[in-house]
XYZ file of C-alpha atoms in Angstrom:
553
model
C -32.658 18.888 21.081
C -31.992 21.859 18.554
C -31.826 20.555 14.879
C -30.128 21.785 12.147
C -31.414 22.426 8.429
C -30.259 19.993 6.078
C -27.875 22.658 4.536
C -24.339 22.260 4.400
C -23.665 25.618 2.918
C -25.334 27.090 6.104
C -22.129 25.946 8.193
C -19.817 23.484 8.519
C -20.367 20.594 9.329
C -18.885 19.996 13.031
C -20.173 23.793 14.198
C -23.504 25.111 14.759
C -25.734 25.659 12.446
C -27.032 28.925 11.531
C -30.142 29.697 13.535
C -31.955 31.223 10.788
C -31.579 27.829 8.724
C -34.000 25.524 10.685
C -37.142 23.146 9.560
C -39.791 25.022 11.417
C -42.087 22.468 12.337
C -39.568 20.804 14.387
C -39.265 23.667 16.437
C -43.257 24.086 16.666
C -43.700 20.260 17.349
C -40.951 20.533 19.797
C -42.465 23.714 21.809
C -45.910 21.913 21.502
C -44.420 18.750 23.642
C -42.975 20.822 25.743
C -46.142 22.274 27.621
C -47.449 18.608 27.551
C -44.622 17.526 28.982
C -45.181 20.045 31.734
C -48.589 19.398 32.168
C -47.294 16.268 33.015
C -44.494 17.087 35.609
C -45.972 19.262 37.662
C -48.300 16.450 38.981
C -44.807 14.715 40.639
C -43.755 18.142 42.056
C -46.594 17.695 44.238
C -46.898 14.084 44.937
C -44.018 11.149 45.573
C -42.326 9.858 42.625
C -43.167 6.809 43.468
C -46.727 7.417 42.107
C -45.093 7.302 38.718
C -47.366 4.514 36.595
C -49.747 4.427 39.416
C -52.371 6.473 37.447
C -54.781 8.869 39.042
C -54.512 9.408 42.809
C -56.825 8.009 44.747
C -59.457 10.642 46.388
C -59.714 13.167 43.779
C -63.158 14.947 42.887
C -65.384 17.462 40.874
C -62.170 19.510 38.854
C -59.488 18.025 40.359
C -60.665 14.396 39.102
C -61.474 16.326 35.627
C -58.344 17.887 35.366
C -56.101 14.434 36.422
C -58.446 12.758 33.992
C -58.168 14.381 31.138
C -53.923 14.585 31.407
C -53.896 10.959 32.039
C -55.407 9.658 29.412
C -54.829 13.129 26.666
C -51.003 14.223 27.541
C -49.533 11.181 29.874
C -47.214 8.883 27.449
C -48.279 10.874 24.418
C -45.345 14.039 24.888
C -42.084 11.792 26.128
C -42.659 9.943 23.270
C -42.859 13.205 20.961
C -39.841 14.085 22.749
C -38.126 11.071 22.002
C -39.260 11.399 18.495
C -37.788 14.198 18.213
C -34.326 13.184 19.761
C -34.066 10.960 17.044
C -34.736 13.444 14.504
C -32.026 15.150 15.573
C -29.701 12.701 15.445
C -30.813 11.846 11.854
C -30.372 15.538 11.749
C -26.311 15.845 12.244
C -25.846 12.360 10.717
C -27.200 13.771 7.395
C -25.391 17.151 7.524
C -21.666 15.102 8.242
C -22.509 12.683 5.635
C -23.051 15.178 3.106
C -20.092 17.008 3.776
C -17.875 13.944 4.089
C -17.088 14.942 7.821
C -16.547 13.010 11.730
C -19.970 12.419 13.147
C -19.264 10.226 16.191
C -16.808 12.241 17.969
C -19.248 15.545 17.900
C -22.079 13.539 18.750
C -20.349 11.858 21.601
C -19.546 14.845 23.537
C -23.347 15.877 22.594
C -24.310 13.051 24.604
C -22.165 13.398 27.737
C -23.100 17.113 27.524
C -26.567 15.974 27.718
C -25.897 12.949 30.766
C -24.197 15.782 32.688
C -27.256 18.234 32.303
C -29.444 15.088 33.462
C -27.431 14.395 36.464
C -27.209 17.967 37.519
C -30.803 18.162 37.010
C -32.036 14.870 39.077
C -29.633 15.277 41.487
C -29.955 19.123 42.197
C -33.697 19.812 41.007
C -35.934 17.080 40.351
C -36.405 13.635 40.004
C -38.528 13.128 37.268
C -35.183 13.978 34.986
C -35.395 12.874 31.142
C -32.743 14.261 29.843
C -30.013 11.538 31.823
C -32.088 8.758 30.054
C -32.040 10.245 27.147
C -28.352 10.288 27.393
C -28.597 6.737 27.761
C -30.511 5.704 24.814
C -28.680 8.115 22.733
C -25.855 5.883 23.295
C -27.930 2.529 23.424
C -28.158 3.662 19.397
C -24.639 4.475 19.228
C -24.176 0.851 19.818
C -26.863 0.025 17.741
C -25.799 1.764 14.391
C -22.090 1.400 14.759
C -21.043 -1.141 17.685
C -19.076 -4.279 16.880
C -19.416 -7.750 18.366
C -15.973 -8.124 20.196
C -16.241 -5.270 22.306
C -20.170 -5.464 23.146
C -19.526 -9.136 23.656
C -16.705 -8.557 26.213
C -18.830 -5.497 28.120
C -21.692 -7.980 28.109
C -19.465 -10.586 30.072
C -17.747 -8.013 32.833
C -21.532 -6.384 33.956
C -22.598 -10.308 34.398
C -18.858 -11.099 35.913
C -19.568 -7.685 37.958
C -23.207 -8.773 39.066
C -22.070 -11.951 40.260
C -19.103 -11.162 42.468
C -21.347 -7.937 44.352
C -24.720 -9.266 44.013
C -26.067 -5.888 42.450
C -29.059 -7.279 40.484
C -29.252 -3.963 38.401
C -25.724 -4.995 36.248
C -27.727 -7.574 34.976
C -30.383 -5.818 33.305
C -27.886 -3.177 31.912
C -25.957 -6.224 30.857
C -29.073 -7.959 29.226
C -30.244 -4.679 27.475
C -26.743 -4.068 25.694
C -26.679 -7.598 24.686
C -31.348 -6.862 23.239
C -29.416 -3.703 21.264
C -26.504 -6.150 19.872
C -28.913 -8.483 19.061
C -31.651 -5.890 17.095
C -28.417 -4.606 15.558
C -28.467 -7.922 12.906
C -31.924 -6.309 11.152
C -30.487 -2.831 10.471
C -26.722 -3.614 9.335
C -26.488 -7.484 8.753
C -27.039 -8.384 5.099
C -25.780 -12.204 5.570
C -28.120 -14.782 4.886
C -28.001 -18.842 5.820
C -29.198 -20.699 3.307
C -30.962 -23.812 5.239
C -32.941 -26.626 2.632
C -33.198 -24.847 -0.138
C -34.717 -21.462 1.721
C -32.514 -18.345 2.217
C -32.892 -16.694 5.770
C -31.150 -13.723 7.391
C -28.811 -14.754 10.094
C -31.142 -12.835 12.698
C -34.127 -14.400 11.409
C -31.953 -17.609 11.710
C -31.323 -16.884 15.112
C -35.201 -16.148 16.155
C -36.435 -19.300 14.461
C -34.240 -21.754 16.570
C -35.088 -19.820 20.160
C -38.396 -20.005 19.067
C -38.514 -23.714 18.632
C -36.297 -24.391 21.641
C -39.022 -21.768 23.283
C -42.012 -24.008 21.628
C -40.648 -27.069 23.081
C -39.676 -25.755 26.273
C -43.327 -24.728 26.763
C -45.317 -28.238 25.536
C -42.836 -29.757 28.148
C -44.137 -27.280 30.720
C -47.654 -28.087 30.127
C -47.157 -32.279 29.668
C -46.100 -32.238 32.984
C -48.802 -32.694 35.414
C -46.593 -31.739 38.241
C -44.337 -29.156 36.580
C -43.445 -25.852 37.233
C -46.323 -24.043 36.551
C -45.674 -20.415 36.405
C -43.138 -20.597 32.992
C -45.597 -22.025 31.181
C -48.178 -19.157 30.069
C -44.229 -16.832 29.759
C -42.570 -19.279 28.181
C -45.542 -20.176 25.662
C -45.512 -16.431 24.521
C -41.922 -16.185 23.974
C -42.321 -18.642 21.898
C -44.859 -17.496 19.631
C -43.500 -13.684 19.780
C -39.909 -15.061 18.129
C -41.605 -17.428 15.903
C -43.574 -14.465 14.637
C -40.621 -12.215 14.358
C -38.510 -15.014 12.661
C -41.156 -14.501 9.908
C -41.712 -10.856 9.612
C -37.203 -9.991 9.949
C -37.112 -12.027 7.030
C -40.002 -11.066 4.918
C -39.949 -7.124 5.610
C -35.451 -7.103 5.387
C -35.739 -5.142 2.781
C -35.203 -1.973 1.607
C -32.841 -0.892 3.875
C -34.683 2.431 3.775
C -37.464 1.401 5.481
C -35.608 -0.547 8.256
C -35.315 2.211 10.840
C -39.165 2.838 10.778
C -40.237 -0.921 11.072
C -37.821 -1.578 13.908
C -38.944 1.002 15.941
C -42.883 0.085 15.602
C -41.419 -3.269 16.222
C -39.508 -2.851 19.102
C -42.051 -0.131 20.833
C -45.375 -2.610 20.445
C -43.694 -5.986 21.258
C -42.130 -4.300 24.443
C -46.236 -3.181 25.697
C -47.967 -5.927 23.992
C -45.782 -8.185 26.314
C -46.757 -5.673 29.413
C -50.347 -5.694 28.142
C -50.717 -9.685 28.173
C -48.995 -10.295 31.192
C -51.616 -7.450 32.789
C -54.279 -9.474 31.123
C -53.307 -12.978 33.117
C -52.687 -10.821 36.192
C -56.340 -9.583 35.772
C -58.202 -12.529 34.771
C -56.777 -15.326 36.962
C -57.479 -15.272 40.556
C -55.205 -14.742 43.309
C -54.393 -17.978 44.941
C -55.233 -18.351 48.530
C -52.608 -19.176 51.265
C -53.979 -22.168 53.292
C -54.050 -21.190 57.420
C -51.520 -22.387 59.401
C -52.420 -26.308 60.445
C -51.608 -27.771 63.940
C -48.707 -30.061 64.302
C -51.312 -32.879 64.614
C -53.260 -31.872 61.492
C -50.248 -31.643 59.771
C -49.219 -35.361 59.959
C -52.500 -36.570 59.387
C -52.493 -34.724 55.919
C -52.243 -37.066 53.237
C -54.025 -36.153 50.459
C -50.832 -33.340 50.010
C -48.386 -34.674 47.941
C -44.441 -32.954 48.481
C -44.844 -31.042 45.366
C -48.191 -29.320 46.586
C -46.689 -28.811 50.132
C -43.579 -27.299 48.503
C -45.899 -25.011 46.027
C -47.559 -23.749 49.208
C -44.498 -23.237 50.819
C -43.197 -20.819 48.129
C -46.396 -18.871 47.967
C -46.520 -17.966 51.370
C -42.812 -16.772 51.317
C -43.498 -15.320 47.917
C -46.422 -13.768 50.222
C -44.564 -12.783 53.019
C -41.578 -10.680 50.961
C -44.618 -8.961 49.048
C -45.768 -7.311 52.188
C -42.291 -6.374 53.229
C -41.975 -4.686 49.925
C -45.020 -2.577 50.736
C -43.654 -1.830 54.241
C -40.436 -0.250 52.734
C -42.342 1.255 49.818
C -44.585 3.220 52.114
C -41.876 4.344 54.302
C -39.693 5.540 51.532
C -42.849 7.309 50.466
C -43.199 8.763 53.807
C -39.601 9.798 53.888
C -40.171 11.515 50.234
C -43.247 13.688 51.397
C -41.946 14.654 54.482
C -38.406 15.639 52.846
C -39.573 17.389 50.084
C -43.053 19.171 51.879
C -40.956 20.263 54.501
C -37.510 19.420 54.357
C -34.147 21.068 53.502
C -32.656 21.496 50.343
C -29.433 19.575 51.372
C -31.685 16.461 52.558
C -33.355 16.802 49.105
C -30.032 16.503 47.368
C -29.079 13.782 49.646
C -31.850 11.523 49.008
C -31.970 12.152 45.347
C -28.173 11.362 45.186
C -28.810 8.096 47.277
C -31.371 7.268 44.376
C -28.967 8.150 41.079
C -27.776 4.206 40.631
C -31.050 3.432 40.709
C -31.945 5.658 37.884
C -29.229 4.878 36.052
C -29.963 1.271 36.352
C -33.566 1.791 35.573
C -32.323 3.895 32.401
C -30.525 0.721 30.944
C -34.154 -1.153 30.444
C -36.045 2.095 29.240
C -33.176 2.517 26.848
C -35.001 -0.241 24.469
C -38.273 1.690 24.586
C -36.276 5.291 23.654
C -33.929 3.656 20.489
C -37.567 2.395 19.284
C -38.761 6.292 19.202
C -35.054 7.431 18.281
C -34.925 5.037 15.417
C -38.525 6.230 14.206
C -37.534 9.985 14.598
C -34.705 9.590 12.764
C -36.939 7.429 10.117
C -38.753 11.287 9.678
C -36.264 13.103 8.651
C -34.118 10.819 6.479
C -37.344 9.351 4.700
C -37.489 13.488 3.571
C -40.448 13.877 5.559
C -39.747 16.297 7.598
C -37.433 18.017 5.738
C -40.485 19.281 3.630
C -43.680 18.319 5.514
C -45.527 20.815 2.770
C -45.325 17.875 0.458
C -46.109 15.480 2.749
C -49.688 16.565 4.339
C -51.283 13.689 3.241
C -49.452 12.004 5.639
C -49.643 13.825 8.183
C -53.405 13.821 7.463
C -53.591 10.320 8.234
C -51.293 10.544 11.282
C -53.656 12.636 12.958
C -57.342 10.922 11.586
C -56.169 8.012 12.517
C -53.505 7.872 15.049
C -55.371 9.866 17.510
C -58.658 7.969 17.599
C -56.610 4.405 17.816
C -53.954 5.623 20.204
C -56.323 7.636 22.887
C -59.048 5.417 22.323
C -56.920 2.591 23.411
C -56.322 4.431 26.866
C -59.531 4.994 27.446
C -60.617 1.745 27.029
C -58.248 0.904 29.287
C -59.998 3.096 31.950
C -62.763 0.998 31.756
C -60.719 -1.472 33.546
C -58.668 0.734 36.273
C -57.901 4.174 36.564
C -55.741 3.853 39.466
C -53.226 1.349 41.101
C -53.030 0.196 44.862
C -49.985 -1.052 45.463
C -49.190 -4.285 46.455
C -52.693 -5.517 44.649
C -51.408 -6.973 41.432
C -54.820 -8.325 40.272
C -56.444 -4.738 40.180
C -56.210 -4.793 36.411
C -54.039 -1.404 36.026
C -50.932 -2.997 34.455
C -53.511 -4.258 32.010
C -55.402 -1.227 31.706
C -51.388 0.798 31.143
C -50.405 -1.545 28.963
C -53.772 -0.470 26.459
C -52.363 2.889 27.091
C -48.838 2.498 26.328
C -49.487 0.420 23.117
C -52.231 3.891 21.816
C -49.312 6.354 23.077
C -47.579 5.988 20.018
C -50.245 6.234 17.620
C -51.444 9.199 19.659
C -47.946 10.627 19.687
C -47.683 10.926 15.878
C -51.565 11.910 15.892
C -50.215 14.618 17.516
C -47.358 15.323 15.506
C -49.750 15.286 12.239
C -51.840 17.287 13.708
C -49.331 20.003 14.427
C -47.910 19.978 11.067
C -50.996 20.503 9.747
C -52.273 23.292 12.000
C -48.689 24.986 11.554
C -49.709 24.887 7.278
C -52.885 25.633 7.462
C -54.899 28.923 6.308
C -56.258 29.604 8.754
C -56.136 31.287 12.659
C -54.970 27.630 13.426
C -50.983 28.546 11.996
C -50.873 30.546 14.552
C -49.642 27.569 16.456
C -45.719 29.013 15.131
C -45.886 30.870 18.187
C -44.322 27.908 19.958
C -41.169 28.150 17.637
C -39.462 30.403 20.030
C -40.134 28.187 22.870
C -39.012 24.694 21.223
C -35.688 26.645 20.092
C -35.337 27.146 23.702
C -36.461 23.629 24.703
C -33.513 22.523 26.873
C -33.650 25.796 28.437
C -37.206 25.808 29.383
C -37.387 22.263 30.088
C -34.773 23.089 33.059
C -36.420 26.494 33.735
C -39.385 24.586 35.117
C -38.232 22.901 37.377
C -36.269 25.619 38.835
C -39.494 27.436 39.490
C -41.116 24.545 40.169
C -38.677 23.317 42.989
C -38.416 26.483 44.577
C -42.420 27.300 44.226
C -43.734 23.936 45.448
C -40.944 22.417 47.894
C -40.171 22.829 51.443
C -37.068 24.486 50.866
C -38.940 27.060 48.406
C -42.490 28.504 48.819
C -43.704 25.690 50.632
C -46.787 25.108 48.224
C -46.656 21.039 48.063
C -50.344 19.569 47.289
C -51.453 21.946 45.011
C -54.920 20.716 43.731
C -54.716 19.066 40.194
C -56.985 21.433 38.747
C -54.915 24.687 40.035
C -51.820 23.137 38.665
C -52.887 23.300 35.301
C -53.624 26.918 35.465
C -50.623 27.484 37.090
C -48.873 25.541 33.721
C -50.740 27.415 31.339
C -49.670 30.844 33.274
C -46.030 29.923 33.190
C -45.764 28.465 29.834
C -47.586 31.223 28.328
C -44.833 33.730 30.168
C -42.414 31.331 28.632
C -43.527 31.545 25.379
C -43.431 35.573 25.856
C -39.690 35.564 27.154
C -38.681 33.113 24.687
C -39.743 35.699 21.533
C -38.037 37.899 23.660
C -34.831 36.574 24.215
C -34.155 35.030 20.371
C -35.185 38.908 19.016
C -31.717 39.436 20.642
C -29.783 36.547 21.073
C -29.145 33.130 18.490
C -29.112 30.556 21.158
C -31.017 29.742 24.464
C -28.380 30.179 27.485
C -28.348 26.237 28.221
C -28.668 25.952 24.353
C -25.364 27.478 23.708
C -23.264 26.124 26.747
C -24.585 22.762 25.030
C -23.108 23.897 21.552
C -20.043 25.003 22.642
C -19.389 21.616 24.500
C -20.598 19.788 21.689
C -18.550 20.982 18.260
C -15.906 22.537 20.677
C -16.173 26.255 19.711
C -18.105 29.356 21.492
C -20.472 30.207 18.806
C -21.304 34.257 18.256
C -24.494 34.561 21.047
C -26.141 37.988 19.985
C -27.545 38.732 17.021
């Protein structure tokens, strides 16, 4: 996303900024994610998207298990989440600019974001379908709601998806419904300043709110485990729900204030509770054994059984059908895989586009939940710039300093200790430890993201042959651009329809990243000698403040 300088006099506020006015380091950060992110991709332009959170493939050896190594646990999770970052400095971006001028910021930022779902959709449907951008989109407009939404109307949209869900059965609605309702709720910390005064103590209403599901969730739970013969499987959930709002009835109300800070410590809120809840739940998975399903019994055996009570007989019951729809979900699983290979290895482009299509509501519904994970990043981004940060990150290198000492270490050492457990995922073996082992690694990517960001900033001020890192400016200008550019040459160099080249080795497709970026970097300096905007840069300008900005120099 192309940010502005924090200059009014450099335009007005609802049309593009001047070029030349620009906080460099967010265009050398941004350029910097962008390989990563590539680095990333290119893996899932030769290998089903369904691998996606699997971790390394299975098979791999000598520099191809190097290679996949080293990007799993160095660049996977660490460069959306830079990305993201960086969405929500931009947004903090064009917030500050219209506030200082006095001037609309929703309806310019609106069409920004349906410019943006439109480039996503195009770009899943028609390229690839490891698209960002679409989600982006959606969490864009998850903070919309966040930062400006009112009760009445959230309230009412809540109450249609569930109204929807239940009259065509589309469990998806109900996940969008429950993540606009998590974004009403979160909404209480950043712009509610009521408080409920209960015996004497002052609480804000959202802290309020968290104390009360927390006891309900505390009593719910020592019910759970009184009962000898009780359901057992809500009890280790419902226990940690418990203690999670309990804890965050405590911290909302003792870190409310200043409002300045609230952006930042809902975001490292938000992000860590969402994969410390993954990481736990990966943890049980791991540790407790997989319970066995008994052998079929003759008729005869059957009704001399009587050391089965009803509930035990009805426990075993479930698992085997809880069993029995597993392994059907593998069957279709491997056959959509099969479908995906064969289409895309082989296939036409029109069969691409068709099964990609097919898949769109399931993105979309997917993008709903992920939306919580992107407003934590958005909100922190946009903590960066109107904290002053980045707005001068000469005078704030000590920070930076730290980012990188520490945040690095912490966040990839976390991975990598998670690698001790699993590097790889079989499906349809839930006790394999990997969801415990990604969770580790989700909860270190954002440390390591704003290692990386520190370290950046610090390269970009240094003295020394290490500022030569600017070089990327061009090519983070150009992000959107680039991004898309990829996967054009990536589509039509690795698919069916293309080249032909599916499988390349893991190793060979990082010299084939570092060959193309580095020609991107090249036509990038080029191109901005000449011109003010990228070409999928300024088609998103003009959409966004409604004018055709001057495109040469």
């Amino acid at each position: 996303m192309q940010e502005e300088m924090l200059r009014a006099s450099t335009a007005s506020p609802t049309s593009p900024v001047n070029p030349d006015a620009r906080i460099e380091a967010l265009d050398v950060v941004r350029g910097f994610a962008l390989f990563g992110i590539f680095l990333m991709n290119i893996e899932f332009f030769n290998r089903s998207m369904n691998g996606i959170g699997e971790g390394m493939p299975l098979g791999l050896t000598g520099v191809d298990w190097l290679a996949s190594w080293f990007i799993s646990y160095f660049v996977q999770g660490k460069f959306w989440t830079i990305f993201s970052l960086l969405f929500g400095m931009g947004f903090a971006v064009m917030l500050t600019r219209a506030e200082r001028a006095g001037r609309p910021f929703l309806a310019p930022y609106l069409r920004r974001i349906l410019g943006l779902a439109v480039f996503g959709a195009a770009h899943y449907i028609f390229l690839w379908a490891g698209d960002i951008l679409f989600s982006y989109a959606v969490g864009a407009g998850a903070l919309l709601i966040l930062l400006y939404g009112t009760w009445k109307p959230i309230l009412l949209a809540v109450l249609v998806l569930v109204g929807f869900g239940m009259a065509t059965g589309l469990d998806p609605v109900y996940g969008i419904a429950g993540a606009l309702g998590f974004v009403a709720l979160i909404s209480l910390y950043v712009r509610d300043e009521k408080r409920i005064t209960v015996r004497g103590h002052s609480l804000p209403r959202l802290s309020l709110l968290f104390l009360v599901l927390g006891v309900v969730a505390l009593v719910a739970a020592i019910v759970f485990w009184s009962l000898p013969d009780g359901p057992k499987e809500p009890r280790v959930p419902v226990s940690l729900f418990a203690v999670i709002l309990l804890v965050l009835s405590v911290l909302s109300a003792a870190y409310k204030d200043p409002p300045a800070a609230r952006e930042l410590r809902l975001g490292v809120t938000i992000y860590t509770v969402s994969f410390v809840i993954m990481t736990f739940f990966g943890a049980v998975q791991y540790l407790t054994p997989e319970e066995p399903v008994a052998p079929v019994a003759s008729a005869a055996a059957a009704a001399r059984s009587t050391d089965k009570t009803e509930a035990e007989k009805a426990a075993q019951k479930k698992l085997e059908q809880k069993k029995a729809e597993q392994a059907t979900r593998l069957v279709t699983r491997q056959e959509n895989v099969a479908k995906e290979v064969r289409i895309l290895s082989s296939g036409s482009y029109l069969e691409a586009v068709e099964m990609r299509g097919r898949r769109f509501p399931e993105k979309m519904a997917g993008d709903a939940g992920f939306a919580t994970v992107l407003v934590a990043m958005f909100l922190l981004g946009s903590w960066f710039v109107r904290s002053g940060v980045m707005e001068n990150t000469r005078a704030h290198l000590p920070l930076f300093r730290k980012l990188a000492v520490y945040g690095l270490p912490i966040g990839i050492g976390m991975g990598l200790l998670g690698s001790m457990v699993a590097v790889s995922h079989v499906a349809g073996d839930n006790h394999d430890g990997f969801q415990f082992a990604r969770g580790l690694m989700m909860l270190g990517n954002l440390p390591a993201c704003l290692g990386y960001v520190g370290l950046v900033v610090l390269m970009l001020h240094s003295q020394s042959v290490l500022s030569r890192i600017r070089v990327l400016a061009p090519a983070g200008r150009m992000a959107l651009t680039n991004y898309l550019l990829q996967s054009v040459l990536c589509s039509a160099y690795f698919y069916g329809y293309g080249l032909g080249q599916w499988g390349m080795g893991r190793a060979m497709q990082v010299v084939f990243v570092v060959c193309v970026f580095a020609v991107q970097i090249a036509l990038s300096h080029w191109w901005l000698a000449r011109y003010r905007f990228g070409p999928m840069e300024w088609v998103w300008r003009a959409f966004t403040y409604r004018t055709t900005p001057a495109m040469r120099r």
